[in-house]
């Protein structure tokens, strides 16, 4: 593989199980944003993802359309074996039915191969494919946990391993390849493991993975690259009564159900919920006859902007070691404070931003809400501090500076005369 001693456009290959519109959560959205921000700057990006995996897990639900820059080429992999293909990858750690197709794409001699959530698109084996500089972003805990979540028995953060029983509780089949050296062999082929918070790095080390770690937080781009709505300026909710905000997937691990008993008693403000998911019917039933809890379903980002701006604060009640929820950065971008569970990577982000609070108990949460409602100027000061930190650390410009710095470091380390730049002259 040869690099020119110029700031020429680079060729990237992003590899991820899910990519919009075939995606569920934040990892696919992040890959979409990163790919398109690179493309806007003149770089060329191929994306490999697994349509079969999405169909297996989604039941072929309706999808929202996302646009990609002309410099982004998407390879949505499908196999004649259908759902058996990602299932075989899950069980063997090898892309059995898609290996030839993936290798053919990677034969294009990319400058950088960037792995994301690879659990069903290729398993550990895919890290051995290709000859490029290789990056891996640790969106979750897949390298050390078969459920990705470190959520023991689907109830509490994992502090002592009991993987077989935990898989049973999560209703997932065992992965016997995890009892081999497959992961240990595969990670040797990757040059940099990007951790979003130091908490994530430390917990991987505690589990025995000492890797070439590089810290690089998430970012938000203009409009976040998400599908827009023609009703961007429409008011979503009246501001006559103050409200707190929950934004995210309606899944048990996100903890929305823990807020409902609080707001049954707390009538000084409403709780607005923006999101959808498999836990939606349960939390709606739980909130039945509670008029100050309002469900708004899924909303495009341009509809969320007004919702953020009018909120007293965003509440993030995750029950697991959430690494770096994008909704926290979204809130800080809109100058509203964050109230987050004192767990996972969230304390690190809140402390760094100086724009919010942490809580452990319902009493802690209520005390913070009372404080923000009683002191609007304090709320504004917190929001401003969070926004200033956002501008320094979580913009696309800050992210790409760090991203290309990592690539340059690896290129020099491996003896490649590459001087990469996030901005390529003469391109738009």
CSV table of C-alpha atoms in Angstrom, one decimal, residues 68-372:
chain,number,residue,atom,x,y,z
A,68,UNK,CA,-25.6,10.3,1.3
A,69,UNK,CA,-23.0,12.6,-0.3
A,70,UNK,CA,-22.0,11.6,-3.9
A,71,UNK,CA,-18.5,10.6,-2.5
A,72,UNK,CA,-20.1,8.0,-0.3
A,73,UNK,CA,-20.7,4.6,-1.8
A,74,UNK,CA,-22.8,2.2,0.2
A,75,UNK,CA,-22.6,-1.6,0.0
A,76,UNK,CA,-25.6,-3.1,1.7
A,77,UNK,CA,-24.7,-6.8,1.9
A,78,UNK,CA,-27.4,-9.5,1.2
A,79,UNK,CA,-27.0,-13.2,1.1
A,80,UNK,CA,-29.1,-15.9,-0.6
A,81,UNK,CA,-29.1,-17.5,2.9
A,82,UNK,CA,-31.0,-14.5,4.3
A,83,UNK,CA,-31.1,-14.4,8.1
A,84,UNK,CA,-28.9,-17.5,8.3
A,85,UNK,CA,-25.9,-15.3,7.2
A,86,UNK,CA,-25.7,-12.9,10.2
A,87,UNK,CA,-26.7,-15.8,12.5
A,88,UNK,CA,-23.7,-17.8,11.2
A,89,UNK,CA,-21.5,-14.9,11.8
A,90,UNK,CA,-22.8,-14.4,15.3
A,91,UNK,CA,-22.1,-18.1,16.1
A,92,UNK,CA,-18.7,-18.5,14.4
A,93,UNK,CA,-17.2,-15.0,14.6
A,94,UNK,CA,-16.5,-15.3,10.8
A,95,UNK,CA,-18.5,-13.8,7.9
A,96,UNK,CA,-19.1,-17.2,6.4
A,97,UNK,CA,-21.6,-16.3,3.7
A,98,UNK,CA,-20.3,-12.8,2.9
A,99,UNK,CA,-16.5,-13.3,3.2
A,100,UNK,CA,-15.8,-13.3,-0.6
A,101,UNK,CA,-17.9,-10.2,-1.2
A,102,UNK,CA,-16.3,-8.3,1.6
A,103,UNK,CA,-12.7,-9.2,0.5
A,104,UNK,CA,-13.6,-8.1,-3.0
A,105,UNK,CA,-14.6,-4.7,-1.8
A,106,UNK,CA,-11.5,-4.4,0.4
A,107,UNK,CA,-9.2,-5.3,-2.5
A,108,UNK,CA,-9.7,-1.6,-3.7
A,109,UNK,CA,-6.7,-0.7,-1.5
A,110,UNK,CA,-8.2,1.7,0.9
A,111,UNK,CA,-6.0,4.1,2.9
A,112,UNK,CA,-8.1,3.6,6.1
A,113,UNK,CA,-10.4,0.8,7.1
A,114,UNK,CA,-12.6,1.9,10.1
A,115,UNK,CA,-14.5,-0.8,12.0
A,116,UNK,CA,-17.5,0.1,14.1
A,117,UNK,CA,-20.2,-2.4,15.2
A,118,UNK,CA,-19.0,-5.5,13.4
A,119,UNK,CA,-20.8,-8.1,15.4
A,120,UNK,CA,-23.1,-9.4,12.6
A,121,UNK,CA,-21.4,-8.1,9.5
A,122,UNK,CA,-18.1,-9.9,10.0
A,123,UNK,CA,-17.3,-10.8,13.6
A,124,UNK,CA,-13.7,-10.7,14.9
A,125,UNK,CA,-12.4,-12.4,11.7
A,126,UNK,CA,-13.2,-9.3,9.6
A,127,UNK,CA,-10.5,-7.3,11.4
A,128,UNK,CA,-7.9,-9.5,9.6
A,129,UNK,CA,-9.2,-8.5,6.2
A,130,UNK,CA,-7.5,-5.7,4.1
A,131,UNK,CA,-4.1,-4.1,4.2
A,132,UNK,CA,-4.9,-0.5,5.3
A,133,UNK,CA,-4.4,1.5,8.4
A,134,UNK,CA,-7.1,0.1,10.6
A,135,UNK,CA,-9.2,1.9,13.2
A,136,UNK,CA,-11.9,0.5,15.5
A,137,UNK,CA,-14.4,2.7,17.4
A,138,UNK,CA,-15.7,1.1,20.6
A,139,UNK,CA,-19.3,2.1,20.5
A,140,UNK,CA,-20.3,-0.6,23.0
A,141,UNK,CA,-18.7,-3.5,24.8
A,142,UNK,CA,-18.9,-6.2,22.1
A,143,UNK,CA,-15.1,-7.0,22.5
A,144,UNK,CA,-15.6,-8.1,26.1
A,145,UNK,CA,-19.4,-8.9,26.4
A,146,UNK,CA,-21.5,-11.2,24.2
A,147,UNK,CA,-24.6,-8.9,24.8
A,148,UNK,CA,-22.6,-5.7,24.0
A,149,UNK,CA,-24.1,-4.0,27.1
A,150,UNK,CA,-22.5,-5.3,30.3
A,151,UNK,CA,-26.0,-5.3,31.7
A,152,UNK,CA,-26.1,-8.4,33.9
A,153,UNK,CA,-29.3,-10.5,33.6
A,154,UNK,CA,-30.8,-7.5,31.7
A,155,UNK,CA,-31.2,-5.8,35.0
A,156,UNK,CA,-28.1,-4.2,36.5
A,157,UNK,CA,-24.6,-3.2,35.4
A,158,UNK,CA,-22.3,-6.2,35.3
A,159,UNK,CA,-19.7,-6.3,38.1
A,160,UNK,CA,-19.1,-10.1,38.1
A,161,UNK,CA,-19.2,-12.3,35.1
A,162,UNK,CA,-21.9,-15.0,34.7
A,163,UNK,CA,-22.1,-15.0,30.9
A,164,UNK,CA,-24.1,-18.2,30.2
A,165,UNK,CA,-26.9,-17.4,32.6
A,166,UNK,CA,-26.8,-13.7,31.5
A,167,UNK,CA,-27.2,-14.7,27.8
A,168,UNK,CA,-30.2,-16.9,28.8
A,169,UNK,CA,-31.8,-13.9,30.5
A,170,UNK,CA,-31.1,-11.7,27.4
A,171,UNK,CA,-32.6,-14.5,25.2
A,172,UNK,CA,-29.5,-14.8,23.1
A,173,UNK,CA,-27.6,-17.9,22.0
A,174,UNK,CA,-24.1,-18.6,23.4
A,175,UNK,CA,-21.1,-17.7,21.2
A,176,UNK,CA,-18.6,-20.6,21.7
A,177,UNK,CA,-15.9,-18.8,19.7
A,178,UNK,CA,-15.5,-16.4,22.7
A,179,UNK,CA,-13.9,-19.3,24.5
A,180,UNK,CA,-11.1,-19.4,21.9
A,181,UNK,CA,-8.4,-16.9,21.1
A,182,UNK,CA,-10.2,-15.5,18.1
A,183,UNK,CA,-10.6,-12.0,19.6
A,184,UNK,CA,-7.1,-11.9,20.8
A,185,UNK,CA,-5.7,-12.8,17.3
A,186,UNK,CA,-8.0,-10.4,15.5
A,187,UNK,CA,-7.3,-7.3,17.5
A,188,UNK,CA,-3.6,-7.5,16.6
A,189,UNK,CA,-4.5,-6.5,13.1
A,190,UNK,CA,-6.0,-3.1,14.2
A,191,UNK,CA,-3.7,-0.1,14.7
A,192,UNK,CA,-6.0,2.1,16.9
A,193,UNK,CA,-8.9,1.4,19.2
A,194,UNK,CA,-10.9,4.7,19.6
A,195,UNK,CA,-12.6,5.0,23.0
A,196,UNK,CA,-15.3,7.7,23.4
A,197,UNK,CA,-14.8,8.0,27.2
A,198,UNK,CA,-12.0,7.0,29.5
A,199,UNK,CA,-14.5,4.9,31.4
A,200,UNK,CA,-14.8,2.6,28.3
A,201,UNK,CA,-11.0,2.3,28.0
A,202,UNK,CA,-10.6,1.4,31.6
A,203,UNK,CA,-13.3,-1.2,31.7
A,204,UNK,CA,-11.8,-2.9,28.6
A,205,UNK,CA,-8.4,-3.0,30.4
A,206,UNK,CA,-10.0,-4.4,33.5
A,207,UNK,CA,-11.4,-7.2,31.3
A,208,UNK,CA,-7.9,-8.0,30.0
A,209,UNK,CA,-7.7,-6.2,26.7
A,210,UNK,CA,-4.7,-3.9,26.7
A,211,UNK,CA,-4.9,-2.3,23.3
A,212,UNK,CA,-3.5,0.7,21.4
A,213,UNK,CA,-6.2,3.1,22.8
A,214,UNK,CA,-6.9,6.6,21.5
A,215,UNK,CA,-9.5,9.0,23.0
A,216,UNK,CA,-11.8,10.7,20.6
A,217,UNK,CA,-15.3,11.8,21.6
A,218,UNK,CA,-18.4,11.8,19.4
A,219,UNK,CA,-19.4,14.9,17.5
A,220,UNK,CA,-22.5,16.6,16.1
A,221,UNK,CA,-22.6,18.1,12.6
A,222,UNK,CA,-24.9,20.6,11.1
A,223,UNK,CA,-28.4,19.2,11.3
A,224,UNK,CA,-26.8,15.9,12.4
A,225,UNK,CA,-27.3,14.5,8.9
A,226,UNK,CA,-30.7,13.1,9.8
A,227,UNK,CA,-33.9,13.1,7.8
A,228,UNK,CA,-35.7,16.4,8.0
A,229,UNK,CA,-39.3,17.4,8.4
A,230,UNK,CA,-41.2,19.9,6.4
A,231,UNK,CA,-42.7,21.2,9.7
A,232,UNK,CA,-39.4,22.3,11.2
A,233,UNK,CA,-40.8,25.6,12.6
A,234,UNK,CA,-44.0,24.0,14.0
A,235,UNK,CA,-44.3,24.2,17.8
A,236,UNK,CA,-44.3,20.8,19.3
A,237,UNK,CA,-45.4,21.6,22.8
A,238,UNK,CA,-46.7,24.6,24.6
A,239,UNK,CA,-44.2,26.3,26.9
A,240,UNK,CA,-46.9,27.4,29.3
A,241,UNK,CA,-46.0,24.6,31.7
A,242,UNK,CA,-42.3,23.8,32.3
A,243,UNK,CA,-41.0,20.5,31.1
A,244,UNK,CA,-38.1,18.1,31.4
A,245,UNK,CA,-37.1,16.0,28.4
A,246,UNK,CA,-36.2,12.4,27.6
A,247,UNK,CA,-34.9,11.7,24.1
A,248,UNK,CA,-33.9,8.2,23.0
A,249,UNK,CA,-34.9,4.6,22.2
A,250,UNK,CA,-37.7,3.2,24.4
A,251,UNK,CA,-35.8,0.2,25.6
A,252,UNK,CA,-35.5,-1.1,29.1
A,253,UNK,CA,-31.8,-0.3,29.4
A,254,UNK,CA,-32.5,3.4,28.7
A,255,UNK,CA,-34.3,3.6,32.0
A,256,UNK,CA,-37.4,5.7,31.0
A,257,UNK,CA,-39.6,3.5,33.2
A,258,UNK,CA,-37.7,4.7,36.3
A,259,UNK,CA,-38.8,8.3,35.6
A,260,UNK,CA,-42.5,7.5,35.4
A,261,UNK,CA,-43.0,6.9,39.2
A,262,UNK,CA,-41.1,10.1,39.8
A,263,UNK,CA,-43.4,12.2,37.6
A,264,UNK,CA,-46.5,10.6,38.9
A,265,UNK,CA,-45.7,12.4,42.2
A,266,UNK,CA,-43.9,15.4,40.7
A,267,UNK,CA,-46.5,17.7,39.2
A,268,UNK,CA,-44.4,20.9,39.1
A,269,UNK,CA,-43.4,20.1,35.5
A,270,UNK,CA,-44.2,17.8,32.6
A,271,UNK,CA,-42.0,15.0,31.2
A,272,UNK,CA,-41.9,15.0,27.4
A,273,UNK,CA,-40.7,11.7,25.8
A,274,UNK,CA,-39.3,11.7,22.2
A,275,UNK,CA,-38.5,8.2,20.9
A,276,UNK,CA,-39.8,4.8,20.1
A,277,UNK,CA,-38.7,1.2,20.7
A,278,UNK,CA,-39.7,-2.2,21.8
A,279,UNK,CA,-40.4,-1.0,25.3
A,280,UNK,CA,-42.8,1.6,24.1
A,281,UNK,CA,-46.1,-0.1,24.9
A,282,UNK,CA,-44.9,-1.0,28.4
A,283,UNK,CA,-43.9,2.5,29.4
A,284,UNK,CA,-47.1,4.0,27.9
A,285,UNK,CA,-49.1,1.5,29.9
A,286,UNK,CA,-47.0,2.4,33.0
A,287,UNK,CA,-47.7,6.1,32.4
A,288,UNK,CA,-51.5,5.7,31.8
A,289,UNK,CA,-53.6,8.3,33.6
A,290,UNK,CA,-50.5,10.5,34.2
A,291,UNK,CA,-51.3,13.7,32.3
A,292,UNK,CA,-47.9,15.3,32.9
A,293,UNK,CA,-46.1,12.6,30.9
A,294,UNK,CA,-46.4,13.2,27.2
A,295,UNK,CA,-45.2,10.8,24.5
A,296,UNK,CA,-44.2,12.4,21.2
A,297,UNK,CA,-43.0,9.3,19.3
A,298,UNK,CA,-39.9,9.5,17.1
A,299,UNK,CA,-39.1,13.0,15.8
A,300,UNK,CA,-36.6,14.2,13.2
A,301,UNK,CA,-33.8,16.3,14.4
A,302,UNK,CA,-35.1,19.6,13.1
A,303,UNK,CA,-38.3,19.0,15.2
A,304,UNK,CA,-36.2,18.1,18.2
A,305,UNK,CA,-34.3,21.4,18.1
A,306,UNK,CA,-37.2,23.5,19.4
A,307,UNK,CA,-38.0,20.8,22.0
A,308,UNK,CA,-34.5,21.0,23.3
A,309,UNK,CA,-34.4,24.8,23.5
A,310,UNK,CA,-37.6,24.9,25.6
A,311,UNK,CA,-36.7,22.2,28.1
A,312,UNK,CA,-35.7,22.9,31.7
A,313,UNK,CA,-33.2,20.1,31.3
A,314,UNK,CA,-32.6,16.7,29.6
A,315,UNK,CA,-32.8,13.7,31.8
A,316,UNK,CA,-30.7,10.6,30.9
A,317,UNK,CA,-31.7,7.7,33.2
A,318,UNK,CA,-29.7,4.9,31.6
A,319,UNK,CA,-29.5,1.7,33.6
A,320,UNK,CA,-26.3,0.3,32.1
A,321,UNK,CA,-22.8,1.6,31.5
A,322,UNK,CA,-23.8,3.9,28.7
A,323,UNK,CA,-20.6,5.0,27.1
A,324,UNK,CA,-21.4,8.3,25.5
A,325,UNK,CA,-25.0,9.1,24.8
A,326,UNK,CA,-25.3,11.5,21.8
A,327,UNK,CA,-28.4,13.1,23.4
A,328,UNK,CA,-26.2,14.6,26.1
A,329,UNK,CA,-24.1,16.4,23.5
A,330,UNK,CA,-27.3,17.5,21.6
A,331,UNK,CA,-28.6,19.1,24.8
A,332,UNK,CA,-25.4,20.9,25.5
A,333,UNK,CA,-25.4,22.2,21.9
A,334,UNK,CA,-28.8,23.8,22.6
A,335,UNK,CA,-27.7,25.3,25.9
A,336,UNK,CA,-29.8,23.2,28.3
A,337,UNK,CA,-28.4,21.4,31.3
A,338,UNK,CA,-28.2,17.6,31.6
A,339,UNK,CA,-29.3,15.5,34.5
A,340,UNK,CA,-27.7,12.0,34.1
A,341,UNK,CA,-27.6,8.8,36.0
A,342,UNK,CA,-24.2,8.5,37.9
A,343,UNK,CA,-23.1,5.5,35.8
A,344,UNK,CA,-20.9,4.5,32.9
A,345,UNK,CA,-19.3,7.2,30.8
A,346,UNK,CA,-21.9,9.9,31.7
A,347,UNK,CA,-20.3,11.3,34.8
A,348,UNK,CA,-17.2,11.9,32.7
A,349,UNK,CA,-19.1,13.9,30.1
A,350,UNK,CA,-21.1,15.9,32.6
A,351,UNK,CA,-18.0,16.8,34.6
A,352,UNK,CA,-16.1,17.8,31.5
A,353,UNK,CA,-19.0,19.9,30.2
A,354,UNK,CA,-19.7,21.6,33.6
A,355,UNK,CA,-23.2,21.7,32.2
A,356,UNK,CA,-25.3,19.4,34.4
A,357,UNK,CA,-25.9,17.2,37.4
A,358,UNK,CA,-25.6,13.5,38.3
A,359,UNK,CA,-28.1,11.6,40.4
A,360,UNK,CA,-28.2,8.2,42.1
A,361,UNK,CA,-31.6,8.1,43.7
A,362,UNK,CA,-35.1,9.5,43.0
A,363,UNK,CA,-34.6,12.0,45.9
A,364,UNK,CA,-31.4,13.3,44.2
A,365,UNK,CA,-33.3,13.7,40.9
A,366,UNK,CA,-36.2,15.6,42.5
A,367,UNK,CA,-33.8,17.9,44.4
A,368,UNK,CA,-32.0,18.8,41.1
A,369,UNK,CA,-35.3,19.4,39.3
A,370,UNK,CA,-36.5,21.6,42.1
A,371,UNK,CA,-33.2,23.6,42.0
A,372,UNK,CA,-33.4,24.2,38.2
